[in-house]
mmCIF file of C-alpha atoms in Angstrom:
data_model
loop_
_atom_site.group_PDB
_atom_site.id
_atom_site.type_symbol
_atom_site.label_atom_id
_atom_site.label_comp_id
_atom_site.label_asym_id
_atom_site.label_seq_id
_atom_site.Cartn_x
_atom_site.Cartn_y
_atom_site.Cartn_z
ATOM 1 C CA UNK N 1 -0.015 0.007 0.020
ATOM 2 C CA UNK N 2 1.439 3.317 -1.005
ATOM 3 C CA UNK N 3 1.175 6.377 1.152
ATOM 4 C CA UNK N 4 0.322 9.478 -0.800
ATOM 5 C CA UNK N 5 1.563 12.818 0.421
ATOM 6 C CA UNK N 6 -0.258 16.000 -0.413
ATOM 7 C CA UNK N 7 1.406 19.366 -0.161
ATOM 8 C CA UNK N 8 -0.523 22.535 0.065
ATOM 9 C CA UNK N 9 1.395 25.714 -0.080
ATOM 10 C CA UNK N 10 -0.358 28.548 1.737
ATOM 11 C CA UNK N 11 2.379 31.029 2.273
ATOM 12 C CA UNK N 12 6.121 31.572 1.773
ATOM 13 C CA UNK N 13 8.544 30.350 4.400
ATOM 14 C CA UNK N 14 11.254 32.528 5.660
ATOM 15 C CA UNK N 15 14.616 31.767 7.272
ATOM 16 C CA UNK N 16 16.206 34.528 9.341
ATOM 17 C CA UNK N 17 18.667 34.927 12.194
ATOM 18 C CA UNK N 18 19.726 37.555 14.707
ATOM 19 C CA UNK N 19 23.103 37.220 16.400
ATOM 20 C CA UNK N 20 25.402 39.036 18.814
ATOM 21 C CA UNK N 21 28.875 38.695 20.255
ATOM 22 C CA UNK N 22 29.153 38.845 24.103
ATOM 23 C CA UNK N 23 32.328 39.435 26.048
ATOM 24 C CA UNK N 24 31.695 36.610 28.534
ATOM 25 C CA UNK N 25 32.554 32.925 28.661
ATOM 26 C CA UNK N 26 30.398 30.617 26.524
ATOM 27 C CA UNK N 27 29.337 28.742 29.671
ATOM 28 C CA UNK N 28 28.216 31.959 31.360
ATOM 29 C CA UNK N 29 26.296 32.988 28.234
ATOM 30 C CA UNK N 30 24.705 29.557 28.014
ATOM 31 C CA UNK N 31 23.689 29.711 31.651
ATOM 32 C CA UNK N 32 21.436 32.639 30.643
ATOM 33 C CA UNK N 33 20.531 31.775 27.025
ATOM 34 C CA UNK N 34 20.002 28.128 27.694
ATOM 35 C CA UNK N 35 17.809 28.610 30.801
ATOM 36 C CA UNK N 36 14.579 28.131 28.854
ATOM 37 C CA UNK N 37 12.372 28.613 31.942
ATOM 38 C CA UNK N 38 13.830 32.059 32.633
ATOM 39 C CA UNK N 39 13.651 33.633 29.144
ATOM 40 C CA UNK N 40 11.683 36.471 30.759
ATOM 41 C CA UNK N 41 14.833 37.469 32.570
ATOM 42 C CA UNK N 42 16.508 38.774 29.360
ATOM 43 C CA UNK N 43 13.824 38.988 26.679
ATOM 44 C CA UNK N 44 11.780 42.196 27.288
ATOM 45 C CA UNK N 45 8.869 40.921 25.111
ATOM 46 C CA UNK N 46 8.192 38.199 27.686
ATOM 47 C CA UNK N 47 6.657 39.363 30.970
ATOM 48 C CA UNK N 48 6.609 35.959 32.719
ATOM 49 C CA UNK N 49 7.781 32.494 31.697
ATOM 50 C CA UNK N 50 7.662 29.011 33.221
ATOM 51 C CA UNK N 51 8.133 25.458 32.068
ATOM 52 C CA UNK N 52 6.229 22.242 32.544
ATOM 53 C CA UNK N 53 8.275 19.369 31.200
ATOM 54 C CA UNK N 54 9.095 20.140 27.538
ATOM 55 C CA UNK N 55 6.531 22.985 27.360
ATOM 56 C CA UNK N 56 7.231 26.691 28.008
ATOM 57 C CA UNK N 57 4.444 29.086 28.858
ATOM 58 C CA UNK N 58 5.125 32.770 28.307
ATOM 59 C CA UNK N 59 3.053 35.802 28.999
ATOM 60 C CA UNK N 60 3.395 38.801 26.669
ATOM 61 C CA UNK N 61 1.606 42.123 26.273
ATOM 62 C CA UNK N 62 0.131 40.663 23.066
ATOM 63 C CA UNK N 63 -1.115 37.512 24.748
ATOM 64 C CA UNK N 64 0.073 34.087 25.932
ATOM 65 C CA UNK N 65 2.523 31.862 24.068
ATOM 66 C CA UNK N 66 2.770 28.092 24.526
ATOM 67 C CA UNK N 67 5.981 26.564 23.188
ATOM 68 C CA UNK N 68 7.484 23.098 23.039
ATOM 69 C CA UNK N 69 11.208 22.651 23.641
ATOM 70 C CA UNK N 70 12.256 20.080 21.013
ATOM 71 C CA UNK N 71 15.992 19.809 21.794
ATOM 72 C CA UNK N 72 17.983 21.073 24.778
ATOM 73 C CA UNK N 73 21.680 20.143 24.559
ATOM 74 C CA UNK N 74 23.965 21.629 27.276
ATOM 75 C CA UNK N 75 27.097 20.102 25.711
ATOM 76 C CA UNK N 76 26.373 21.721 22.352
ATOM 77 C CA UNK N 77 24.967 24.842 24.038
ATOM 78 C CA UNK N 78 21.917 24.719 21.785
ATOM 79 C CA UNK N 79 18.205 24.419 22.077
ATOM 80 C CA UNK N 80 15.359 24.272 19.558
ATOM 81 C CA UNK N 81 11.681 25.036 20.051
ATOM 82 C CA UNK N 82 8.448 25.514 18.236
ATOM 83 C CA UNK N 83 5.481 27.794 19.125
ATOM 84 C CA UNK N 84 2.220 25.855 19.523
ATOM 85 C CA UNK N 85 -0.095 28.735 20.476
ATOM 86 C CA UNK N 86 0.452 32.466 19.992
ATOM 87 C CA UNK N 87 -1.460 35.746 19.882
ATOM 88 C CA UNK N 88 -0.541 36.013 16.193
ATOM 89 C CA UNK N 89 -1.301 33.647 13.284
ATOM 90 C CA UNK N 90 1.682 31.261 12.909
ATOM 91 C CA UNK N 91 1.439 28.379 10.489
ATOM 92 C CA UNK N 92 4.889 26.950 11.302
ATOM 93 C CA UNK N 93 7.860 27.972 13.317
ATOM 94 C CA UNK N 94 11.094 26.250 14.332
ATOM 95 C CA UNK N 95 13.673 28.313 16.190
ATOM 96 C CA UNK N 96 17.205 27.558 17.454
ATOM 97 C CA UNK N 97 19.284 29.343 20.045
ATOM 98 C CA UNK N 98 23.013 28.469 19.756
ATOM 99 C CA UNK N 99 25.972 29.697 21.825
ATOM 100 C CA UNK N 100 29.487 29.206 20.361
ATOM 101 C CA UNK N 101 32.892 30.256 21.631
ATOM 102 C CA UNK N 102 34.774 33.149 20.078
ATOM 103 C CA UNK N 103 38.271 34.531 20.697
ATOM 104 C CA UNK N 104 36.797 37.222 22.976
ATOM 105 C CA UNK N 105 33.866 35.347 24.566
ATOM 106 C CA UNK N 106 30.762 33.936 22.957
ATOM 107 C CA UNK N 107 28.546 34.311 19.888
ATOM 108 C CA UNK N 108 24.767 33.816 20.243
ATOM 109 C CA UNK N 109 22.724 33.092 17.182
ATOM 110 C CA UNK N 110 18.915 32.856 17.244
ATOM 111 C CA UNK N 111 17.774 31.447 13.960
ATOM 112 C CA UNK N 112 14.214 30.758 12.804
ATOM 113 C CA UNK N 113 12.279 29.076 10.045
ATOM 114 C CA UNK N 114 8.789 30.601 9.949
ATOM 115 C CA UNK N 115 5.538 30.674 7.945
ATOM 116 C CA UNK N 116 4.062 33.045 6.962
ATOM 117 C CA UNK N 117 7.190 35.010 6.062
ATOM 118 C CA UNK N 118 5.658 38.375 7.167
ATOM 119 C CA UNK N 119 6.341 37.269 10.728
ATOM 120 C CA UNK N 120 10.067 38.100 10.198
ATOM 121 C CA UNK N 121 9.177 41.744 10.601
ATOM 122 C CA UNK N 122 7.462 40.958 13.982
ATOM 123 C CA UNK N 123 10.076 38.584 15.410
ATOM 124 C CA UNK N 124 13.349 40.123 14.255
ATOM 125 C CA UNK N 125 13.148 43.283 16.457
ATOM 126 C CA UNK N 126 12.027 41.169 19.464
ATOM 127 C CA UNK N 127 15.062 38.848 18.984
ATOM 128 C CA UNK N 128 17.455 41.833 18.506
ATOM 129 C CA UNK N 129 16.150 43.576 21.683
ATOM 130 C CA UNK N 130 16.562 40.329 23.695
ATOM 131 C CA UNK N 131 20.054 39.650 22.511
ATOM 132 C CA UNK N 132 21.122 43.247 23.176
ATOM 133 C CA UNK N 133 19.582 43.034 26.670
ATOM 134 C CA UNK N 134 21.427 39.716 27.355
ATOM 135 C CA UNK N 135 24.681 41.306 26.255
ATOM 136 C CA UNK N 136 24.124 44.305 28.607
ATOM 137 C CA UNK N 137 23.366 41.922 31.508
ATOM 138 C CA UNK N 138 26.353 39.694 30.976
ATOM 139 C CA UNK N 139 28.940 42.414 30.265
ATOM 140 C CA UNK N 140 27.948 44.692 33.185
#
């Protein structure tokens, strides 16, 4: 018996990333960036955050977010997540936060694959503000 797959394209998918260099050890940066429960500590868009197992619940001014942490790898200093419920219309999203060593500290990259592609304009400034805030916190 053959399985037939049907594809229905409803919108364009976008890939984008925001990144920043931080003058702190990769382990210190990962202690903040990789603490999925406490994303509200450095991402201004999130008022409150908590986790239940693999699920992260966030409160924003726009409304609640429910996310699923798909991968959390302390050794690789990387985690991946998807947003299951949001105050905006999201067809698909898969995001990765990665911390890598640099000569002067650490590099943080927050990359995302999202549909519809118009969401880049919404998410990109939120990511940028969060990364800049994390840098201020860790370098002060």
